[in-house]
Amino acid sequence: MAASLQLLQFKPVKPSLSFSLRRLTPLSCSAAPPPSKSQRSYTITLLPGDGIGPEVISVAKDVLLLAGSLEGIKYEFRERLIGGAALDATGVPLPDETLSAAKQSDAVLLGAVGGYKWDNNDKHLKPETALLGLRKELQVFANLRPASVFPQLVDASTLKREIAEGVDLMVVRELTGGIYFGKPRGFDTNENGEEIGFNTEIYAAHEIDRIAHAAFKIARKRRGKLCSVDKANVLEASMLWRKRVLAIAQEYPDVELSHMYVDNASMQLIRNPKQFDTIVTNNIFGDILSDEASMITGSIGMLPSASLGASGPGLFEPIHGSAPDIAGQDKANPFATVLSAAMLLKYGLEEQKAAQRIENAVLDTLNRGFRTGDIYSTGTKLVGCKQLGEEIMKSVESNVPAGATV
């Protein structure tokens, strides 16, 4: 089953403030027709990774299994090593066995990679190298990162209620080009004998065109506004970025296009985040801005992501890191990984009912007041990762409709 951006031709649905992920409207990420009811069996590669990754993946796997069984779906899970865990076991951060399993699956669900233990490793032996390599090998070039403030968590935001309430934006980040992959890169010595490090921010026109098309199509199905973020007043790569986005815009006259320099965008995200609907930007700017946007929501532990390509399996992961400081202490927030599993079902497998069941369960669990420490507030129930997973499972089984209250 291929997670493809070819099928961004979906019908709009009415937005629901009770669960703003609905604004994403299914991307139908399969280039092939969905399997018949008698063939609804999928291979999922699970990559728990490091830190809190195994804890949150365990919860998401259980949720996937329950939602699947209730909706007539079967899975074959293949768990593989990645990141620091792979380094310790095999000596490399992305073993061939892991990459092969990922490529042969219908979708990939990742926990997190990295940790203090490997911080001083050479670059090619850092856990994060595995993530960059996996994205490149799967050829997933469009990273979708929703940042929506749940009504139940508006007071968890560090911003004033009147600023945070109602925020619902999408960052579409180019994922396989730019400074993270550009060459030349490395270390050298300058004419003064001083050590230098250098990287290259480079984009080809086709790389910009394909992410622009994806972003315009997403914006068209949301509120029809797209802001392209660059640094075209300084960087040649951004000048080409703006030139190509303007050219592609001619094909989408129904979408209102604006441009913003990245330094101003980072300020405006805090000053007035509701001005944004869909943001499209390059790899490094998207990396930074999406993390900034996530904190408007109250916790990075609430936000999922989907990485899609023209064909092949999609990569689904929470946007938080491995959080080694709380790993193994049952303090992790599994919501983002559970919602990533919902995105996997919705966009990777076209299993809308199962995805909706999980989304409803997250809302119901929040409505019932269960919180991990990162989103806890007075009057709610502080629980650990495992118990929160159990509560989500109860909600999956009861399938309380979105927007319902208890």
Short mmCIF file of C-alpha atoms in Angstrom, two decimals:
data_model
loop_
_atom_site.label_atom_id
_atom_site.label_comp_id
_atom_site.label_asym_id
_atom_site.label_seq_id
_atom_site.Cartn_x
_atom_site.Cartn_y
_atom_site.Cartn_z
CA MET A 1 0.00 0.00 0.00
CA ALA A 2 1.64 3.22 -1.10
CA ALA A 3 1.40 6.44 0.86
CA SER A 4 1.08 8.78 -2.07
CA LEU A 5 0.47 12.47 -2.50
CA GLN A 6 -1.17 11.74 -5.84
CA LEU A 7 -4.46 11.28 -4.03
CA LEU A 8 -4.76 14.70 -2.51
CA GLN A 9 -7.97 14.95 -4.50
CA PHE A 10 -10.33 14.41 -1.60
CA LYS A 11 -13.66 15.94 -0.78
CA PRO A 12 -13.79 18.64 1.89
CA VAL A 13 -15.66 17.97 5.09
CA LYS A 14 -17.14 20.37 7.57
CA PRO A 15 -14.50 21.40 10.10
CA SER A 16 -15.00 20.34 13.68
CA LEU A 17 -13.68 22.51 16.46
CA SER A 18 -14.06 19.56 18.80
CA PHE A 19 -11.22 17.85 16.95
CA SER A 20 -9.26 20.02 14.62
CA LEU A 21 -7.28 17.16 13.06
CA ARG A 22 -10.40 16.66 10.97
CA ARG A 23 -9.41 19.76 9.07
CA LEU A 24 -6.67 17.67 7.48
CA THR A 25 -9.37 15.84 5.52
CA PRO A 26 -8.11 12.39 4.40
CA LEU A 27 -5.18 12.50 2.02
CA SER A 28 -6.00 8.99 0.72
CA CYS A 29 -2.33 8.12 0.62
CA SER A 30 -2.51 5.05 -1.56
CA ALA A 31 -1.72 4.98 -5.24
CA ALA A 32 -3.50 1.64 -5.47
CA PRO A 33 -7.20 1.05 -4.74
CA PRO A 34 -7.99 0.11 -1.14
CA PRO A 35 -8.13 -3.63 -0.43
CA SER A 36 -11.46 -5.40 -0.44
CA LYS A 37 -13.10 -6.16 2.89
CA SER A 38 -11.74 -9.72 2.69
CA GLN A 39 -8.17 -8.43 2.16
CA ARG A 40 -7.90 -5.91 4.97
CA SER A 41 -4.60 -7.11 6.31
CA TYR A 42 -1.56 -4.87 6.53
CA THR A 43 2.10 -5.08 7.37
CA ILE A 44 3.25 -2.36 9.76
CA THR A 45 6.90 -1.82 10.63
CA LEU A 46 7.30 -0.58 14.19
CA LEU A 47 10.48 1.32 15.08
CA PRO A 48 10.37 2.05 18.82
CA GLY A 49 13.86 3.58 18.85
CA ASP A 50 15.27 5.25 21.92
CA GLY A 51 14.25 6.98 25.15
CA ILE A 52 10.48 7.07 25.56
CA GLY A 53 10.02 5.60 22.07
CA PRO A 54 9.38 2.01 23.22
CA GLU A 55 6.85 3.19 25.83
CA VAL A 56 4.73 5.25 23.46
CA ILE A 57 4.97 2.74 20.60
CA SER A 58 3.71 0.02 22.96
CA VAL A 59 0.59 2.08 23.70
CA ALA A 60 0.03 2.94 20.04
CA LYS A 61 0.39 -0.71 19.00
CA ASP A 62 -2.25 -1.79 21.51
CA VAL A 63 -4.58 0.97 20.31
CA LEU A 64 -4.05 -0.01 16.68
CA LEU A 65 -4.80 -3.65 17.47
CA LEU A 66 -8.01 -2.87 19.34
CA ALA A 67 -9.31 -0.34 16.82
CA GLY A 68 -8.40 -2.72 14.02
CA SER A 69 -10.16 -5.69 15.58
CA LEU A 70 -13.31 -3.61 16.08
CA GLU A 71 -13.22 -2.49 12.45
CA GLY A 72 -12.27 -5.82 10.85
CA ILE A 73 -8.57 -5.06 10.25
CA LYS A 74 -5.65 -7.42 10.78
CA TYR A 75 -2.00 -6.43 11.12
CA GLU A 76 1.34 -8.10 10.83
CA PHE A 77 3.72 -6.07 12.98
CA ARG A 78 7.44 -6.19 12.31
CA GLU A 79 9.46 -4.55 15.05
CA ARG A 80 12.95 -3.43 14.13
CA LEU A 81 15.86 -1.52 15.66
CA ILE A 82 16.74 2.07 14.80
CA GLY A 83 18.84 4.88 16.25
CA GLY A 84 20.80 4.36 19.42
CA ALA A 85 19.22 0.97 20.09
CA ALA A 86 20.44 -0.20 16.69
CA LEU A 87 23.89 1.28 17.30
CA ASP A 88 24.26 -0.66 20.53
CA ALA A 89 23.07 -3.91 18.97
CA THR A 90 24.55 -3.76 15.47
CA GLY A 91 27.04 -0.89 15.35
CA VAL A 92 25.02 1.18 12.85
CA PRO A 93 22.01 3.46 13.41
CA LEU A 94 20.00 2.17 10.43
CA PRO A 95 20.60 -1.55 9.83
CA ASP A 96 19.86 -3.01 6.40
CA GLU A 97 17.29 -5.32 8.01
CA THR A 98 15.39 -2.32 9.36
CA LEU A 99 15.44 -0.48 6.05
CA SER A 100 14.34 -3.56 4.14
CA ALA A 101 11.41 -4.17 6.49
CA ALA A 102 10.33 -0.53 6.24
CA LYS A 103 10.38 -0.54 2.44
CA GLN A 104 8.38 -3.76 2.26
CA SER A 105 5.65 -2.64 4.66
CA ASP A 106 2.38 -0.80 4.13
CA ALA A 107 3.33 1.88 6.66
CA VAL A 108 6.01 2.69 9.23
CA LEU A 109 5.35 3.88 12.77
CA LEU A 110 8.35 5.42 14.54
CA GLY A 111 8.82 6.30 18.21
CA ALA A 112 11.90 8.50 18.66
CA VAL A 113 15.66 8.39 18.22
CA GLY A 114 18.58 9.90 20.10
CA GLY A 115 19.89 10.33 23.60
CA TYR A 116 22.74 11.71 25.66
CA LYS A 117 24.59 8.40 25.46
CA TRP A 118 25.42 8.88 21.79
CA ASP A 119 25.86 12.67 21.66
CA ASN A 120 29.63 12.47 21.21
CA ASN A 121 29.56 9.86 18.45
CA ASP A 122 30.91 10.70 15.02
CA LYS A 123 28.23 12.08 12.74
CA HIS A 124 27.66 8.85 10.81
CA LEU A 125 27.20 7.04 14.11
CA LYS A 126 24.68 9.40 15.64
CA PRO A 127 21.13 8.02 16.11
CA GLU A 128 19.59 10.96 14.24
CA THR A 129 21.45 9.91 11.09
CA ALA A 130 19.08 6.94 10.93
CA LEU A 131 16.03 9.17 10.74
CA LEU A 132 17.48 11.24 7.91
CA GLY A 133 18.50 8.09 6.09
CA LEU A 134 15.10 6.46 6.52
CA ARG A 135 13.29 9.50 5.15
CA LYS A 136 15.63 9.61 2.18
CA GLU A 137 15.35 5.91 1.39
CA LEU A 138 11.55 5.93 1.68
CA GLN A 139 11.53 9.04 -0.55
CA VAL A 140 9.06 10.83 1.69
CA PHE A 141 9.39 14.48 0.79
CA ALA A 142 6.31 16.09 2.36
CA ASN A 143 6.07 16.30 6.13
CA LEU A 144 2.63 17.28 7.45
CA ARG A 145 2.63 18.69 10.97
CA PRO A 146 -0.72 19.89 12.32
CA ALA A 147 -0.67 22.30 15.25
CA SER A 148 -4.16 22.63 16.65
CA VAL A 149 -5.20 23.70 20.12
CA PHE A 150 -7.52 21.16 21.70
CA PRO A 151 -10.34 22.96 23.53
CA GLN A 152 -9.64 20.80 26.59
CA LEU A 153 -6.00 21.96 26.67
CA VAL A 154 -6.23 25.63 25.81
CA ASP A 155 -5.10 26.58 29.32
CA ALA A 156 -2.02 24.36 28.96
CA SER A 157 -0.63 26.73 26.35
CA THR A 158 2.03 29.17 27.53
CA LEU A 159 0.23 31.84 25.52
CA LYS A 160 -2.76 33.79 26.76
CA ARG A 161 -6.11 32.08 26.19
CA GLU A 162 -7.23 34.74 23.73
CA ILE A 163 -4.12 34.10 21.63
CA ALA A 164 -4.10 30.29 21.75
CA GLU A 165 -7.82 29.52 21.58
CA GLY A 166 -8.91 28.43 18.11
CA VAL A 167 -5.43 28.01 16.64
CA ASP A 168 -5.54 25.45 13.85
CA LEU A 169 -2.65 25.47 11.41
CA MET A 170 -0.68 23.05 9.29
CA VAL A 171 3.04 23.20 8.59
CA VAL A 172 3.99 21.49 5.32
CA ARG A 173 7.73 20.95 5.51
CA GLU A 174 9.98 19.86 2.65
CA LEU A 175 11.76 16.86 4.07
CA THR A 176 14.47 15.47 1.82
CA GLY A 177 16.32 18.50 0.46
CA GLY A 178 17.97 21.66 1.71
CA ILE A 179 20.79 22.10 4.16
CA TYR A 180 20.31 18.74 5.90
CA PHE A 181 21.23 16.88 2.71
CA GLY A 182 23.05 19.46 0.56
CA LYS A 183 26.63 18.97 -0.56
CA PRO A 184 29.40 19.97 -0.17
CA ARG A 185 29.41 19.66 3.59
CA GLY A 186 32.02 18.80 6.16
CA PHE A 187 35.03 20.17 8.01
CA ASP A 188 38.15 21.86 6.72
CA THR A 189 40.75 24.47 7.56
CA ASN A 190 40.63 28.02 6.22
CA GLU A 191 43.49 30.18 4.95
CA ASN A 192 44.26 31.24 8.52
CA GLY A 193 44.65 27.64 9.66
CA GLU A 194 41.38 27.81 11.62
CA GLU A 195 39.04 24.83 11.69
CA ILE A 196 35.73 25.43 9.89
CA GLY A 197 32.48 23.51 9.43
CA PHE A 198 30.25 24.05 6.41
CA ASN A 199 26.92 22.97 4.93
CA THR A 200 25.06 23.73 1.72
CA GLU A 201 21.47 24.94 1.42
CA ILE A 202 20.46 23.78 -2.05
CA TYR A 203 17.15 23.12 -3.80
CA ALA A 204 16.36 22.03 -7.34
CA ALA A 205 13.26 23.43 -9.01
CA HIS A 206 11.47 20.06 -9.06
CA GLU A 207 11.93 19.67 -5.29
CA ILE A 208 10.28 23.03 -4.67
CA ASP A 209 7.55 22.39 -7.23
CA ARG A 210 6.38 19.11 -5.73
CA ILE A 211 6.18 20.41 -2.16
CA ALA A 212 4.43 23.56 -3.40
CA HIS A 213 1.81 21.49 -5.22
CA ALA A 214 1.22 19.42 -2.09
CA ALA A 215 0.87 22.53 0.07
CA PHE A 216 -1.52 24.28 -2.32
CA LYS A 217 -3.74 21.20 -2.44
CA ILE A 218 -3.79 20.95 1.35
CA ALA A 219 -4.54 24.68 1.71
CA ARG A 220 -7.34 24.35 -0.84
CA LYS A 221 -9.03 21.74 1.37
CA ARG A 222 -8.58 23.78 4.52
CA ARG A 223 -9.35 27.50 4.56
CA GLY A 224 -7.74 28.44 1.26
CA LYS A 225 -4.75 30.36 2.65
CA LEU A 226 -1.11 29.44 2.11
CA CYS A 227 1.89 31.27 3.55
CA SER A 228 5.26 30.43 2.01
CA VAL A 229 8.11 31.04 4.45
CA ASP A 230 11.61 31.73 3.16
CA LYS A 231 14.59 34.07 3.52
CA ALA A 232 14.52 35.45 -0.02
CA ASN A 233 16.05 38.77 1.00
CA VAL A 234 19.37 37.02 1.72
CA LEU A 235 19.56 33.44 0.47
CA GLU A 236 19.71 32.46 -3.21
CA ALA A 237 18.06 29.11 -2.43
CA SER A 238 15.13 31.05 -0.97
CA MET A 239 15.01 33.34 -3.98
CA LEU A 240 14.50 30.30 -6.20
CA TRP A 241 11.99 28.94 -3.66
CA ARG A 242 9.87 32.08 -3.91
CA LYS A 243 10.16 32.19 -7.71
CA ARG A 244 8.92 28.61 -8.06
CA VAL A 245 6.12 28.97 -5.49
CA LEU A 246 4.87 32.05 -7.34
CA ALA A 247 4.92 30.11 -10.60
CA ILE A 248 3.01 27.14 -9.13
CA ALA A 249 0.49 29.55 -7.58
CA GLN A 250 -0.86 30.30 -11.04
CA GLU A 251 -2.42 26.84 -11.02
CA TYR A 252 -4.29 27.54 -7.78
CA PRO A 253 -6.13 30.85 -8.21
CA ASP A 254 -8.57 29.88 -5.46
CA VAL A 255 -5.80 29.78 -2.83
CA GLU A 256 -4.65 33.05 -1.26
CA LEU A 257 -0.84 33.04 -1.29
CA SER A 258 1.35 35.17 0.96
CA HIS A 259 5.08 35.22 1.66
CA MET A 260 6.91 35.80 4.92
CA TYR A 261 10.55 35.86 5.93
CA VAL A 262 11.37 33.15 8.43
CA ASP A 263 12.47 35.53 11.20
CA ASN A 264 9.16 37.40 10.97
CA ALA A 265 7.23 34.12 10.76
CA SER A 266 8.80 32.90 13.98
CA MET A 267 7.65 36.09 15.69
CA GLN A 268 4.16 36.08 14.15
CA LEU A 269 3.55 32.49 15.25
CA ILE A 270 3.71 33.72 18.84
CA ARG A 271 2.15 37.13 18.31
CA ASN A 272 -0.89 36.06 16.27
CA PRO A 273 -0.90 32.37 15.35
CA LYS A 274 -4.53 32.42 14.17
CA GLN A 275 -3.47 34.42 11.09
CA PHE A 276 -1.99 31.20 9.67
CA ASP A 277 -3.83 28.38 7.96
CA THR A 278 -1.27 26.40 5.96
CA ILE A 279 2.47 27.14 5.98
CA VAL A 280 4.89 25.70 3.43
CA THR A 281 8.61 25.99 3.94
CA ASN A 282 11.95 24.30 3.46
CA ASN A 283 13.52 21.59 5.56
CA ILE A 284 15.39 23.54 8.23
CA PHE A 285 12.82 26.34 8.59
CA GLY A 286 10.05 23.75 8.81
CA ASP A 287 11.95 21.83 11.46
CA ILE A 288 12.18 24.92 13.65
CA LEU A 289 8.79 26.52 12.98
CA SER A 290 6.82 23.30 13.49
CA ASP A 291 8.40 22.79 16.91
CA GLU A 292 7.64 26.40 17.79
CA ALA A 293 4.04 25.99 16.63
CA SER A 294 3.71 22.85 18.70
CA MET A 295 4.23 24.74 21.93
CA ILE A 296 1.23 26.94 21.17
CA THR A 297 -0.85 23.82 21.71
CA GLY A 298 0.43 23.32 25.24
CA SER A 299 2.71 20.34 24.72
CA ILE A 300 4.85 18.83 22.02
CA GLY A 301 3.52 15.52 23.35
CA MET A 302 0.17 16.09 21.64
CA LEU A 303 1.22 16.43 18.03
CA PRO A 304 1.57 13.74 15.36
CA SER A 305 3.07 13.92 11.91
CA ALA A 306 2.91 12.16 8.56
CA SER A 307 5.69 12.01 5.99
CA LEU A 308 4.52 11.12 2.50
CA GLY A 309 6.06 10.54 -0.89
CA ALA A 310 4.94 9.91 -4.45
CA SER A 311 4.80 6.16 -3.79
CA GLY A 312 5.77 3.60 -1.18
CA PRO A 313 4.99 3.46 2.54
CA GLY A 314 4.49 6.60 4.58
CA LEU A 315 6.39 7.34 7.78
CA PHE A 316 4.29 8.32 10.80
CA GLU A 317 5.79 9.62 14.04
CA PRO A 318 5.21 11.96 16.96
CA ILE A 319 7.14 15.18 16.62
CA HIS A 320 8.57 15.01 20.12
CA GLY A 321 12.04 13.67 20.76
CA SER A 322 13.26 10.72 22.77
CA ALA A 323 13.13 12.61 26.11
CA PRO A 324 15.86 10.51 27.75
CA ASP A 325 15.43 12.42 31.03
CA ILE A 326 12.04 10.72 31.61
CA ALA A 327 12.60 7.45 29.73
CA GLY A 328 11.55 4.35 31.65
CA GLN A 329 9.75 6.34 34.34
CA ASP A 330 6.19 5.94 32.98
CA LYS A 331 5.93 9.71 32.51
CA ALA A 332 5.75 9.87 28.71
CA ASN A 333 2.73 11.32 26.95
CA PRO A 334 1.56 8.76 24.33
CA PHE A 335 -1.13 10.95 22.75
CA ALA A 336 1.08 12.14 19.87
CA THR A 337 2.07 8.60 18.96
CA VAL A 338 -1.52 7.39 19.20
CA LEU A 339 -2.60 10.24 16.93
CA SER A 340 0.26 9.34 14.57
CA ALA A 341 -1.24 5.84 14.46
CA ALA A 342 -4.57 7.43 13.52
CA MET A 343 -2.83 9.34 10.72
CA LEU A 344 -1.28 6.06 9.60
CA LEU A 345 -4.73 4.52 9.30
CA LYS A 346 -6.26 7.57 7.65
CA TYR A 347 -3.52 8.55 5.19
CA GLY A 348 -1.43 5.39 4.87
CA LEU A 349 -4.11 2.69 4.77
CA GLU A 350 -7.31 4.58 3.92
CA GLU A 351 -9.00 3.06 6.96
CA GLN A 352 -11.11 6.07 7.86
CA LYS A 353 -13.43 4.43 10.39
CA ALA A 354 -10.61 2.97 12.46
CA ALA A 355 -8.76 6.29 12.34
CA GLN A 356 -11.86 8.17 13.47
CA ARG A 357 -12.36 5.70 16.30
CA ILE A 358 -8.88 6.51 17.60
CA GLU A 359 -9.33 10.26 17.18
CA ASN A 360 -12.63 10.07 19.06
CA ALA A 361 -10.91 8.05 21.79
CA VAL A 362 -8.26 10.74 22.30
CA LEU A 363 -10.95 13.38 22.69
CA ASP A 364 -12.96 11.22 25.05
CA THR A 365 -9.91 10.49 27.20
CA LEU A 366 -9.21 14.22 27.43
CA ASN A 367 -12.86 14.92 28.19
CA ARG A 368 -12.70 12.42 31.06
CA GLY A 369 -9.84 14.43 32.51
CA PHE A 370 -6.84 12.10 32.18
CA ARG A 371 -3.49 13.84 31.75
CA THR A 372 0.22 13.10 31.83
CA GLY A 373 2.49 15.55 33.63
CA ASP A 374 3.25 17.72 30.60
CA ILE A 375 -0.44 18.67 30.17
CA TYR A 376 -1.63 18.33 33.76
CA SER A 377 -3.59 21.13 35.37
CA THR A 378 -5.52 21.48 38.61
CA GLY A 379 -8.74 19.54 38.52
CA THR A 380 -7.55 16.88 36.07
CA LYS A 381 -6.26 13.36 36.81
CA LEU A 382 -2.50 12.86 36.68
CA VAL A 383 -1.62 9.43 35.29
CA GLY A 384 1.37 7.69 33.76
CA CYS A 385 1.92 6.53 30.21
CA LYS A 386 0.60 3.00 30.81
CA GLN A 387 -2.58 4.09 32.57
CA LEU A 388 -3.28 6.73 29.97
CA GLY A 389 -2.94 4.01 27.35
CA GLU A 390 -5.48 1.91 29.22
CA GLU A 391 -7.90 4.83 29.35
CA ILE A 392 -7.49 5.44 25.62
CA MET A 393 -8.27 1.76 25.04
CA LYS A 394 -11.49 2.06 27.03
CA SER A 395 -12.48 5.00 24.87
CA VAL A 396 -11.58 3.15 21.67
CA GLU A 397 -13.92 0.34 22.70
CA SER A 398 -16.77 2.63 23.71
CA ASN A 399 -16.31 4.76 20.55
CA VAL A 400 -17.80 7.94 22.01
CA PRO A 401 -18.54 10.34 19.10
CA ALA A 402 -16.31 13.37 18.70
CA GLY A 403 -17.62 16.37 20.57
CA ALA A 404 -19.48 14.29 23.15
CA THR A 405 -18.92 15.20 26.77
CA VAL A 406 -19.14 13.21 29.95
#
